[in-house]
Amino acid sequence: VVEPGGGGGLGTRPPAAFGLPVGDVSCDLGGHDEAYHIHATLAVDVGGTLQVADPNIGLGMTPGGEPCMYWVHTHDEPGRLVHIEAPQNVTVTLGDFIEVWRATYPDSPLLAAALEDLVAGRYTLDGAPGPADWSSVTLADQLAIVIG
């Protein structure tokens, strides 16, 4: 099932089990600060108020009890950057980030609002409308994403 506006059925299928690879994004113990480390920003417009993504997306424990940090994640920090930290250059997409968000917080109301707006094509990249296939948007350093 492919939803309007791309996304390959995100939001209509169950989220992946936490810790499984998502696209080119793996989950490991982290520590890749010096290898490849960039940041994007993401906010969701809810009723005219911009909200940052949930804290600690992509950080947690696998079903087997192993600690895990996805190469795309957030921390609980002011402004809540989307961190892309990997052992080498990696292509991470908005779709990958949304899948990691779903694996971390499958019942997040903010994620549900973001998915609804993405599917409807209501989002911008650096202030300009994004392409219909939002899931393939590459997260680049300093990219500003506003959903809604």
Coordinates of C-alpha atoms in Angstrom, one line a residue:
V1 CA 0.0 0.0 0.0
V2 CA 1.4 3.4 -0.9
E3 CA -0.2 6.4 0.6
P4 CA -0.8 9.6 -1.4
G5 CA 2.3 11.8 -1.4
G6 CA 4.7 8.9 -1.0
G7 CA 5.8 7.2 2.2
G8 CA 5.4 3.7 1.0
G9 CA 2.6 2.8 3.4
L10 CA 4.2 4.4 6.5
G11 CA 1.5 4.7 9.1
T12 CA -0.6 1.9 7.7
R13 CA 1.8 -1.0 8.7
P14 CA 3.1 -1.8 12.1
P15 CA 6.4 -0.1 13.1
A16 CA 9.6 -2.1 12.9
A17 CA 10.9 -3.7 16.1
F18 CA 13.2 -1.3 17.9
G19 CA 16.8 -2.0 17.0
L20 CA 16.3 -3.5 13.5
P21 CA 17.9 -1.6 10.6
V22 CA 15.8 1.0 8.8
G23 CA 17.0 1.6 5.3
D24 CA 20.7 2.3 5.5
V25 CA 20.4 3.3 9.2
S26 CA 21.7 0.8 11.8
C27 CA 21.3 0.8 15.5
D28 CA 24.5 0.2 17.6
L29 CA 26.2 1.6 20.7
G30 CA 26.9 5.0 19.0
G31 CA 30.2 6.8 19.5
H32 CA 30.5 8.0 15.9
D33 CA 30.8 11.7 16.7
E34 CA 34.1 12.1 14.8
A35 CA 33.3 9.8 11.8
Y36 CA 30.1 11.4 10.4
H37 CA 28.0 13.8 12.4
I38 CA 25.5 16.2 10.9
H39 CA 22.3 17.9 12.1
A40 CA 18.9 18.8 10.7
T41 CA 16.0 20.5 12.4
L42 CA 12.4 19.3 12.4
A43 CA 9.3 20.9 13.8
V44 CA 5.7 20.0 13.5
D45 CA 3.0 22.8 13.3
V46 CA 0.2 21.8 15.6
G47 CA -2.6 24.4 15.7
G48 CA -0.3 27.2 14.8
T49 CA 2.4 26.2 17.4
L50 CA 5.7 24.7 16.3
Q51 CA 6.6 21.7 18.3
V52 CA 10.0 19.9 18.2
A53 CA 10.1 16.1 17.7
D54 CA 9.8 13.8 20.7
P55 CA 12.9 13.5 22.9
N56 CA 15.3 10.5 22.6
I57 CA 13.9 9.2 19.3
G58 CA 16.1 6.3 18.3
L59 CA 17.6 5.8 21.7
G60 CA 16.6 2.8 23.8
M61 CA 16.8 -1.0 24.3
T62 CA 16.2 -3.7 21.8
P63 CA 13.6 -6.4 22.6
G64 CA 16.6 -8.5 23.7
G65 CA 17.6 -5.9 26.3
E66 CA 20.7 -4.5 24.4
P67 CA 21.3 -0.7 24.5
C68 CA 20.9 0.8 21.0
M69 CA 21.3 4.2 19.3
Y70 CA 20.1 4.6 15.8
W71 CA 22.4 6.5 13.5
V72 CA 19.5 9.0 13.2
H73 CA 18.1 10.1 16.6
T74 CA 17.2 13.0 18.9
H75 CA 18.2 13.8 22.4
D76 CA 16.3 15.6 25.2
E77 CA 17.9 19.0 24.5
P78 CA 16.6 22.5 23.7
G79 CA 15.7 22.8 20.1
R80 CA 15.9 19.1 19.7
L81 CA 18.2 18.6 16.7
V82 CA 17.9 15.5 14.5
H83 CA 21.4 14.0 14.8
I84 CA 22.8 11.8 12.1
E85 CA 25.9 10.1 13.5
A86 CA 27.4 7.1 11.7
P87 CA 30.7 5.3 11.3
Q88 CA 30.9 6.6 7.7
N89 CA 29.0 8.9 5.3
V90 CA 25.4 7.6 5.1
T91 CA 22.3 8.6 3.3
V92 CA 19.5 9.1 5.8
T93 CA 16.0 10.0 4.5
L94 CA 13.0 11.7 6.2
G95 CA 11.3 8.3 5.7
D96 CA 14.1 6.6 7.7
F97 CA 13.7 9.1 10.5
I98 CA 9.9 8.7 10.6
E99 CA 10.3 4.9 10.8
V100 CA 12.8 5.2 13.7
W101 CA 10.3 7.6 15.4
R102 CA 7.6 5.0 14.9
A103 CA 9.8 2.2 16.3
T104 CA 10.6 4.4 19.4
Y105 CA 7.2 6.0 20.0
P106 CA 4.5 4.1 18.0
D107 CA 1.7 5.9 19.8
S108 CA 3.1 9.5 19.7
P109 CA 0.3 12.0 19.0
L110 CA 2.9 14.3 17.5
L111 CA 4.1 11.6 15.1
A112 CA 0.5 10.9 14.1
A113 CA 0.0 14.6 13.3
A114 CA 3.3 14.7 11.4
L115 CA 2.4 11.7 9.3
E116 CA -1.0 13.1 8.5
D117 CA 0.6 16.4 7.2
L118 CA 3.4 14.6 5.3
V119 CA 0.9 12.4 3.5
A120 CA -1.1 15.5 2.6
G121 CA 2.1 17.2 1.3
R122 CA 2.0 19.9 4.0
Y123 CA 5.7 20.4 4.8
T124 CA 8.6 22.6 3.8
L125 CA 12.4 22.2 3.4
D126 CA 14.4 25.3 4.2
G127 CA 11.1 27.3 3.7
A128 CA 10.2 25.9 0.3
P129 CA 7.5 23.2 -0.4
G130 CA 9.0 19.7 -0.4
P131 CA 8.5 17.1 -3.1
A132 CA 5.5 14.8 -3.2
D133 CA 7.6 11.8 -2.1
W134 CA 8.6 13.1 1.3
S135 CA 10.0 9.7 2.4
S136 CA 12.9 10.0 0.0
V137 CA 14.1 13.5 1.1
T138 CA 17.7 13.2 2.2
L139 CA 18.5 14.7 5.6
A140 CA 21.3 17.1 4.9
D141 CA 23.4 19.1 7.3
Q142 CA 21.4 22.2 8.6
L143 CA 18.3 21.2 6.6
A144 CA 15.2 22.8 8.3
I145 CA 12.0 20.7 8.0
V146 CA 8.7 22.1 9.1
I147 CA 5.7 19.8 8.9
G148 CA 2.2 21.1 8.8

